[in-house]
mmCIF file of C-alpha atoms in Angstrom:
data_model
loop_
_atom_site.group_PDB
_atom_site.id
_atom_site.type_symbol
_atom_site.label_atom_id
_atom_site.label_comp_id
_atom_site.label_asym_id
_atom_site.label_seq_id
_atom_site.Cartn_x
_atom_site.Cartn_y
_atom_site.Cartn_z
ATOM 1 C CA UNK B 1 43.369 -13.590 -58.150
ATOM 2 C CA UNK B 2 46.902 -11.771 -57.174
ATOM 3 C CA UNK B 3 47.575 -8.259 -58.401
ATOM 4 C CA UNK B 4 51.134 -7.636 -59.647
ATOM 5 C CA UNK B 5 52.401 -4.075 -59.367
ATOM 6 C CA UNK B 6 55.576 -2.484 -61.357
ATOM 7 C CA UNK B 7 57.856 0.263 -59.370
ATOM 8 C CA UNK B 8 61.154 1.625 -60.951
ATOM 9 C CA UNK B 9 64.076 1.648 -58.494
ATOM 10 C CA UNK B 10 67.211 3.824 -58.719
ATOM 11 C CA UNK B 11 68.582 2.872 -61.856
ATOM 12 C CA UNK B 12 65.306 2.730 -63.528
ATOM 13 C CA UNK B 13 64.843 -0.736 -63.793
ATOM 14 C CA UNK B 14 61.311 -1.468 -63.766
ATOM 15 C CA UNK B 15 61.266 -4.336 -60.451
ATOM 16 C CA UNK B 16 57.907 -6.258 -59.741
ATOM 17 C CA UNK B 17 56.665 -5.508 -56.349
ATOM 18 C CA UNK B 18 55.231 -8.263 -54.064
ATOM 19 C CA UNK B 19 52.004 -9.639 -55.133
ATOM 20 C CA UNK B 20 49.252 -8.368 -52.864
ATOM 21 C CA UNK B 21 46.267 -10.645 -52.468
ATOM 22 C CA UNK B 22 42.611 -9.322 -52.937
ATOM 23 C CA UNK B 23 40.371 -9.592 -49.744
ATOM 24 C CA UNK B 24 37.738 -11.654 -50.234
ATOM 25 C CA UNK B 25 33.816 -10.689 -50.337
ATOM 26 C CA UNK B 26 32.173 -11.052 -47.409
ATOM 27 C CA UNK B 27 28.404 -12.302 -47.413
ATOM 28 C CA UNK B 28 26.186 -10.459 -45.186
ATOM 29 C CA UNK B 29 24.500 -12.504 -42.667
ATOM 30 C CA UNK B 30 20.018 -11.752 -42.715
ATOM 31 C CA UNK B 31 19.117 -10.313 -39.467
ATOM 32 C CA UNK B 32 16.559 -11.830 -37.681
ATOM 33 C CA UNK B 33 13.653 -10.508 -35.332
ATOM 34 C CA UNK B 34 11.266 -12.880 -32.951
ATOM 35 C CA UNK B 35 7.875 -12.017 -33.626
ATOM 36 C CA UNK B 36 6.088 -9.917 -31.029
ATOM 37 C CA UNK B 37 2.699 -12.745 -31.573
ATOM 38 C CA UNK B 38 4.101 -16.068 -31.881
ATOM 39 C CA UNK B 39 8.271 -15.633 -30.984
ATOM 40 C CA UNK B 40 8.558 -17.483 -34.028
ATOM 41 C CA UNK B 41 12.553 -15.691 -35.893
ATOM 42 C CA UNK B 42 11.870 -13.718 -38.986
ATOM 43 C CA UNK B 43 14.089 -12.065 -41.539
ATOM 44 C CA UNK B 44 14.352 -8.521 -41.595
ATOM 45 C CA UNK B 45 15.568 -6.826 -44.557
ATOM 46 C CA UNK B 46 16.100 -3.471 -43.315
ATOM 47 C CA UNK B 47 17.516 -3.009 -39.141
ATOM 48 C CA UNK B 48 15.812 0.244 -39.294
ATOM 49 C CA UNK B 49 12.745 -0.971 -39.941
ATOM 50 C CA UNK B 50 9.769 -1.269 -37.430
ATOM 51 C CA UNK B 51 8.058 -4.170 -38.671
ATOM 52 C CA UNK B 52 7.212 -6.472 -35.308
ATOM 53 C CA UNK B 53 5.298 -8.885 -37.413
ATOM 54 C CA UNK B 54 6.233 -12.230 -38.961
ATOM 55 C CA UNK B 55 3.126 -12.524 -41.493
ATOM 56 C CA UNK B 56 0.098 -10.423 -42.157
ATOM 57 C CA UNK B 57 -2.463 -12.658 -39.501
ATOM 58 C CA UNK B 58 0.387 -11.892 -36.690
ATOM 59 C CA UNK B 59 0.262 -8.245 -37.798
ATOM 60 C CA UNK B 60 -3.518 -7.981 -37.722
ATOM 61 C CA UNK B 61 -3.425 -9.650 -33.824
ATOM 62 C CA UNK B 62 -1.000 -7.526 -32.914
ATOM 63 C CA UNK B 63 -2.668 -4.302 -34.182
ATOM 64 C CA UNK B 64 -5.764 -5.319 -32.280
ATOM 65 C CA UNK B 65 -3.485 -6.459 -28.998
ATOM 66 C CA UNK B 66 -2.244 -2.594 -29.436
ATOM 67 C CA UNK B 67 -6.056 -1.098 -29.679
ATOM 68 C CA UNK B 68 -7.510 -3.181 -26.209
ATOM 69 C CA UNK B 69 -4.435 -2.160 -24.451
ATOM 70 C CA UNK B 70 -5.169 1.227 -25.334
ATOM 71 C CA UNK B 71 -8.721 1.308 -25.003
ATOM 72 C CA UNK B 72 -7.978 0.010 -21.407
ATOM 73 C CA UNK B 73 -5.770 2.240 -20.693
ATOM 74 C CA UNK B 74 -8.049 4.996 -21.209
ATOM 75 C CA UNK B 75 -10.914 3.533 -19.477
ATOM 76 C CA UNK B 76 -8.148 2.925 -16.422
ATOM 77 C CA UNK B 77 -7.569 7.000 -16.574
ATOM 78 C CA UNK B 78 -11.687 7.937 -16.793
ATOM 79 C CA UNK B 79 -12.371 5.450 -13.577
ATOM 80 C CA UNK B 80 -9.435 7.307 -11.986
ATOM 81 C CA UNK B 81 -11.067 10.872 -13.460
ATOM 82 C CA UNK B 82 -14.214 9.405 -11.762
ATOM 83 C CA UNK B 83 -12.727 8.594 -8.645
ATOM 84 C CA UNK B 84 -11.418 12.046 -8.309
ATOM 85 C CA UNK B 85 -14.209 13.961 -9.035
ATOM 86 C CA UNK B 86 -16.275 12.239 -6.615
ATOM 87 C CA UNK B 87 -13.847 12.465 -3.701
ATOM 88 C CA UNK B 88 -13.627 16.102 -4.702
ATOM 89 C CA UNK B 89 -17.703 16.505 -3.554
ATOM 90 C CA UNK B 90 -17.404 14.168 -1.191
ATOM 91 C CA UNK B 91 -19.273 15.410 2.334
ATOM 92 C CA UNK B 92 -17.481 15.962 5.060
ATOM 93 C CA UNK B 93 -19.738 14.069 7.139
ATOM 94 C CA UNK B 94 -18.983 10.905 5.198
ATOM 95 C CA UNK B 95 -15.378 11.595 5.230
ATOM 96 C CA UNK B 96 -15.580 11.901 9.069
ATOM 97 C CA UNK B 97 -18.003 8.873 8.904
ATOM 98 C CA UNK B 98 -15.459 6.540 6.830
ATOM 99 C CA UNK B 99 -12.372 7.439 8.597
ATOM 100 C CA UNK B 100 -13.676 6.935 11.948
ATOM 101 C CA UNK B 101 -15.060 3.191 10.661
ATOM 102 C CA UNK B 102 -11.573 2.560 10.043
ATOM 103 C CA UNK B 103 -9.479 3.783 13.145
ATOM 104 C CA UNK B 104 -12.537 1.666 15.025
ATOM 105 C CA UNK B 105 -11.678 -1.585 13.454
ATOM 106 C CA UNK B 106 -7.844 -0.608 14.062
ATOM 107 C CA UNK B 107 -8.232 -0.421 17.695
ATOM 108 C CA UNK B 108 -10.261 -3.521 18.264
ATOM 109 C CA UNK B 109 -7.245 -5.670 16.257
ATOM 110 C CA UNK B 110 -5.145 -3.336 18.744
ATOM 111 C CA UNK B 111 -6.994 -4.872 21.803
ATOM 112 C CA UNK B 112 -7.496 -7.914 20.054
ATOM 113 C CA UNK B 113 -6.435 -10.102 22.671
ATOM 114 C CA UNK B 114 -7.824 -7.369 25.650
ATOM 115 C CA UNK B 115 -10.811 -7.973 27.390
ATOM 116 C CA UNK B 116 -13.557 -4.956 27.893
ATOM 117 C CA UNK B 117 -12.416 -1.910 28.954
ATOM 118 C CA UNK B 118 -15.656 -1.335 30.951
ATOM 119 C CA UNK B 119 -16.101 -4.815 32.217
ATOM 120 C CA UNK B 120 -14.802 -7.686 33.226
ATOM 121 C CA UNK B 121 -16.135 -9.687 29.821
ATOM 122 C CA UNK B 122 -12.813 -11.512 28.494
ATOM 123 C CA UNK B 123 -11.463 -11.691 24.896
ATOM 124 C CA UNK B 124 -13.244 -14.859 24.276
ATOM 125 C CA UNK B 125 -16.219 -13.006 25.033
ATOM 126 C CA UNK B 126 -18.773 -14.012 21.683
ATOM 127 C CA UNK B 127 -20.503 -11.099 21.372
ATOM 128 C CA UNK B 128 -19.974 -8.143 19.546
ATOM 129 C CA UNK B 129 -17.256 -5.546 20.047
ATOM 130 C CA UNK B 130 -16.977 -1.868 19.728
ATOM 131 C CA UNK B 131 -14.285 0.737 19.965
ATOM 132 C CA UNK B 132 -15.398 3.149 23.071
ATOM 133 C CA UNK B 133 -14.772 6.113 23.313
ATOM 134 C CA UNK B 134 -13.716 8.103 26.475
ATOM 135 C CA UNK B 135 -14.070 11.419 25.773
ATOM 136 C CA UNK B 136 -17.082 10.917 23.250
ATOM 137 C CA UNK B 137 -16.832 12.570 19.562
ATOM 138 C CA UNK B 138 -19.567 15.072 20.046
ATOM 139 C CA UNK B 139 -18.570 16.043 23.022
ATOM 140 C CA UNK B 140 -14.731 16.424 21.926
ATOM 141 C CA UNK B 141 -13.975 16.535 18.720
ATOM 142 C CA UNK B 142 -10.380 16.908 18.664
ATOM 143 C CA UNK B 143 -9.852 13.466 20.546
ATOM 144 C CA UNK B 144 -12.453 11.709 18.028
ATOM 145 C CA UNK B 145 -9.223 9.636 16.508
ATOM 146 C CA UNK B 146 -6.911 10.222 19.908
ATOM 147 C CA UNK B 147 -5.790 6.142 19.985
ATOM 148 C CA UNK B 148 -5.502 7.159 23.738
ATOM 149 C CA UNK B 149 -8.744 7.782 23.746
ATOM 150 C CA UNK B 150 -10.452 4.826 21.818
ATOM 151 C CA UNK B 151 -10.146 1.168 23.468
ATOM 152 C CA UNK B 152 -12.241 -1.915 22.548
ATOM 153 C CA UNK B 153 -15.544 -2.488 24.794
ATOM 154 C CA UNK B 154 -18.199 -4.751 24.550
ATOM 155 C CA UNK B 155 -21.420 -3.856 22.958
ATOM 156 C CA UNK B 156 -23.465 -3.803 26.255
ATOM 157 C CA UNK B 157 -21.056 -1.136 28.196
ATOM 158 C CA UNK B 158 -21.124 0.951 24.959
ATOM 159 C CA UNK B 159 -24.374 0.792 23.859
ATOM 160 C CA UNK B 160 -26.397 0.320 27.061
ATOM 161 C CA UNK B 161 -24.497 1.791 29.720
ATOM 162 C CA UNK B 162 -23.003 5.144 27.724
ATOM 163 C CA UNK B 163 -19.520 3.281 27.838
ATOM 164 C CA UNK B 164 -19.471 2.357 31.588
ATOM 165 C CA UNK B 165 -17.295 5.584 32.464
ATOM 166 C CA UNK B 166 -17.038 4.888 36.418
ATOM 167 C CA UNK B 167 -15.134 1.434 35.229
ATOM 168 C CA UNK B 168 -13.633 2.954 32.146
ATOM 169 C CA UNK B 169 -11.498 5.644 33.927
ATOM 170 C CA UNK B 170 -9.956 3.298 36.379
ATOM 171 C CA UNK B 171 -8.908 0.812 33.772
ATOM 172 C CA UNK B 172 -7.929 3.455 30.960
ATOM 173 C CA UNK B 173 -5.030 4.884 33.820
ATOM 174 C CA UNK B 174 -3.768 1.525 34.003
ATOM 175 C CA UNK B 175 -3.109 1.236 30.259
ATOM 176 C CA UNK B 176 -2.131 4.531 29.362
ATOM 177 C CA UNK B 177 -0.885 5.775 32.655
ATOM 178 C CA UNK B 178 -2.177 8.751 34.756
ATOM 179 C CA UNK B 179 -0.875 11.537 32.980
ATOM 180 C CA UNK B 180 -1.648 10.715 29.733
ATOM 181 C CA UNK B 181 -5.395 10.340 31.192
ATOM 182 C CA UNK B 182 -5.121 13.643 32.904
ATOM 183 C CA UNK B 183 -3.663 14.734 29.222
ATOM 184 C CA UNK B 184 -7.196 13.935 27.688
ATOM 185 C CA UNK B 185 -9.291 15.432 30.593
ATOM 186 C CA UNK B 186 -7.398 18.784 30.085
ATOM 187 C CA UNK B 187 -6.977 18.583 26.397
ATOM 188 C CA UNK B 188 -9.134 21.705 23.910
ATOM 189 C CA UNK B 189 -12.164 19.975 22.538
ATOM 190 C CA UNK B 190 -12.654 21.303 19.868
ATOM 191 C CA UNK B 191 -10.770 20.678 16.097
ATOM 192 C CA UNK B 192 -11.442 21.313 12.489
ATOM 193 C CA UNK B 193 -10.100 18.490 10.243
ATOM 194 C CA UNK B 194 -9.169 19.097 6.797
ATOM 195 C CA UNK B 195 -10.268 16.565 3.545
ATOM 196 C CA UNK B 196 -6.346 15.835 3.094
ATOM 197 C CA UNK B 197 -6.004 14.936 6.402
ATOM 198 C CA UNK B 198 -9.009 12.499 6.834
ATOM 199 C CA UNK B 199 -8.222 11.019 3.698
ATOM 200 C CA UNK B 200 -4.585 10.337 4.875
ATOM 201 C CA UNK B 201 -5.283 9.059 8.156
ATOM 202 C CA UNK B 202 -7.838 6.803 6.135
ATOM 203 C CA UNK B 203 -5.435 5.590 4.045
ATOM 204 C CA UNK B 204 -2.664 5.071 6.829
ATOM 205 C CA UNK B 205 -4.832 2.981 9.095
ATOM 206 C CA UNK B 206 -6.056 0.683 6.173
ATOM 207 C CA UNK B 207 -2.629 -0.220 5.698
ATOM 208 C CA UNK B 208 -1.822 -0.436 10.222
ATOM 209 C CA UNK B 209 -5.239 -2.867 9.863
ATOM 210 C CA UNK B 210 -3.875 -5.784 7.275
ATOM 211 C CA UNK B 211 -0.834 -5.677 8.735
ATOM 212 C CA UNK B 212 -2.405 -6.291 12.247
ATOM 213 C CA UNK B 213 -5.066 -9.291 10.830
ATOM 214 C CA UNK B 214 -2.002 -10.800 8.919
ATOM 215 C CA UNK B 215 0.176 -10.995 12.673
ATOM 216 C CA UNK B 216 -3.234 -11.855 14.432
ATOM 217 C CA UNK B 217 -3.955 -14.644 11.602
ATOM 218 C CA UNK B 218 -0.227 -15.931 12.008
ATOM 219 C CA UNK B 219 -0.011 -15.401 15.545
ATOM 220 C CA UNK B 220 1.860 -17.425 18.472
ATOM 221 C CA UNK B 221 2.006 -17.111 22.077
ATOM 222 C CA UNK B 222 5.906 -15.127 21.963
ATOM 223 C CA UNK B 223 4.606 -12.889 19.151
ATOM 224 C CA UNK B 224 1.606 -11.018 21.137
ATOM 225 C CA UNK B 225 4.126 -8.442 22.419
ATOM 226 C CA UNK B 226 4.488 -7.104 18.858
ATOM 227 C CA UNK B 227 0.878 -5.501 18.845
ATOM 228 C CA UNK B 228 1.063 -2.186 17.976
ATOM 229 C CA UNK B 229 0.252 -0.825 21.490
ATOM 230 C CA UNK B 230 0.014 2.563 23.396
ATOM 231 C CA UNK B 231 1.700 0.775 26.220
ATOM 232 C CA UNK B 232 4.641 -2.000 26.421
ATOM 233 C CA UNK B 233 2.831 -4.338 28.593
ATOM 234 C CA UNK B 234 2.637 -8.221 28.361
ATOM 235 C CA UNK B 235 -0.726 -9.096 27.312
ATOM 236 C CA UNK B 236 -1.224 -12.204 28.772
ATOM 237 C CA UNK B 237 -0.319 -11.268 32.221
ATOM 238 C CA UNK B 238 -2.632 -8.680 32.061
ATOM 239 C CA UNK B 239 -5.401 -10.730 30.675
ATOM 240 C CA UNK B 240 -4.211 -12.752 33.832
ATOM 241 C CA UNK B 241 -4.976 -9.933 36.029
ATOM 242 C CA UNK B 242 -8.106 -8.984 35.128
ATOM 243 C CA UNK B 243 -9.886 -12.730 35.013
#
């Protein structure tokens, strides 16, 4: 349909003015929302609404979806509650206890490929290892988690010989050097460690231990110089040396 409109010019003649045509209706095209359950496309009759659903059953397993992840959610928060509570009472002889486990599995991957530091057993040695300390932990406490201080030994110098000190010293100066052995015979002996700190060194030398047994499980002969070592020596030469 075209709509005619009159104007008067000048002179007052009344002139038709150009036809202007009508816009035509537009239809509205239905918005559409995947369903949250089963993807399937869904009319929605209103944007604004919040409707996530395409049918009552997909509501219902949604709604219950929505409940279990809350419900674990909340039983996620209590173990952590838990967790807290009992670190907070925690003794601080376990805390020494745990800690010290885990720098002594650190320094045996450390010396992983090291023979005894007592004795001339080799790294192929099947028996069982321990980290040995030089300047023991009741004797010096503040070098208990001294890496300087802890090397791998075999369970015969450690247990049975009280670490084998007269070969210990001699060998513990060649991988550390003199004056960082003269540094531990003249160091105070005494420390008081803090929860926050044995929890953090816990923590720090979980992490130094996977990423040492993934480069031991993965390891090649030009990768051993990558150990995490006091000293930059080459491994195999010194294995050499002592067999």
């Amino acid at each position: 349909m075209i709509n005619s409109t009159f104007k008067r010019n000048d002179s007052g003649v009344l002139r038709t003015a150009k036809p202007k045509p009508s816009k035509p209706t537009l239809a509205l095209k239905p918005k559409t929302r995947k369903c949250k359950v089963c993807r399937t496309p869904f009319i929605i009759f209103n944007s604004m609404t919040n409707v996530k659903w395409c049918s009552p059953e997909c509501g219902l397993a949604l709604s219950q979806r929505i409940i279990a992840k809350g419900v674990s959610k909340q039983k996620g928060i209590e173990r952590k509650d838990i967790t807290v509570r009992r670190n907070a009472i925690k003794p601080m002889a376990k805390r020494l206890s745990e800690t010290q486990t885990v720098i002594n599995r650190y320094v045996r991957l450390r010396d992983h490929f090291l023979p005894c530091v007592s004795c001339d057993k080799p790294a192929s040695w099947n028996g069982q290892w321990h980290a040995s300390h030089y300047k023991s932990t009741g004797s010096n406490s503040a070098l208990r988690f001294n890496l300087w201080n802890i090397h791998k030994s075999c369970s015969v110098c450690n247990n049975y010989l009280s670490g084998n000190i007269g070969e210990y010293i001699p060998e513990l100066a060649f991988r550390v050097g003199k004056d960082r052995l003269i540094w531990l015979n003249n160091h105070p002996r005494s420390r008081t460690y803090t929860p926050e700190y044995l929890d953090r060194m816990k923590r720090i030398f979980s992490k130094k231990c996977s990423r040492l047994m993934k480069l031991i499980d993965g390891l090649v002969v030009g990768m051993v110089d990558e150990l995490d070592y006091q000293q930059p020596i080459n491994r195999i030469e010194y294995a050499g040396k002592k067999s």
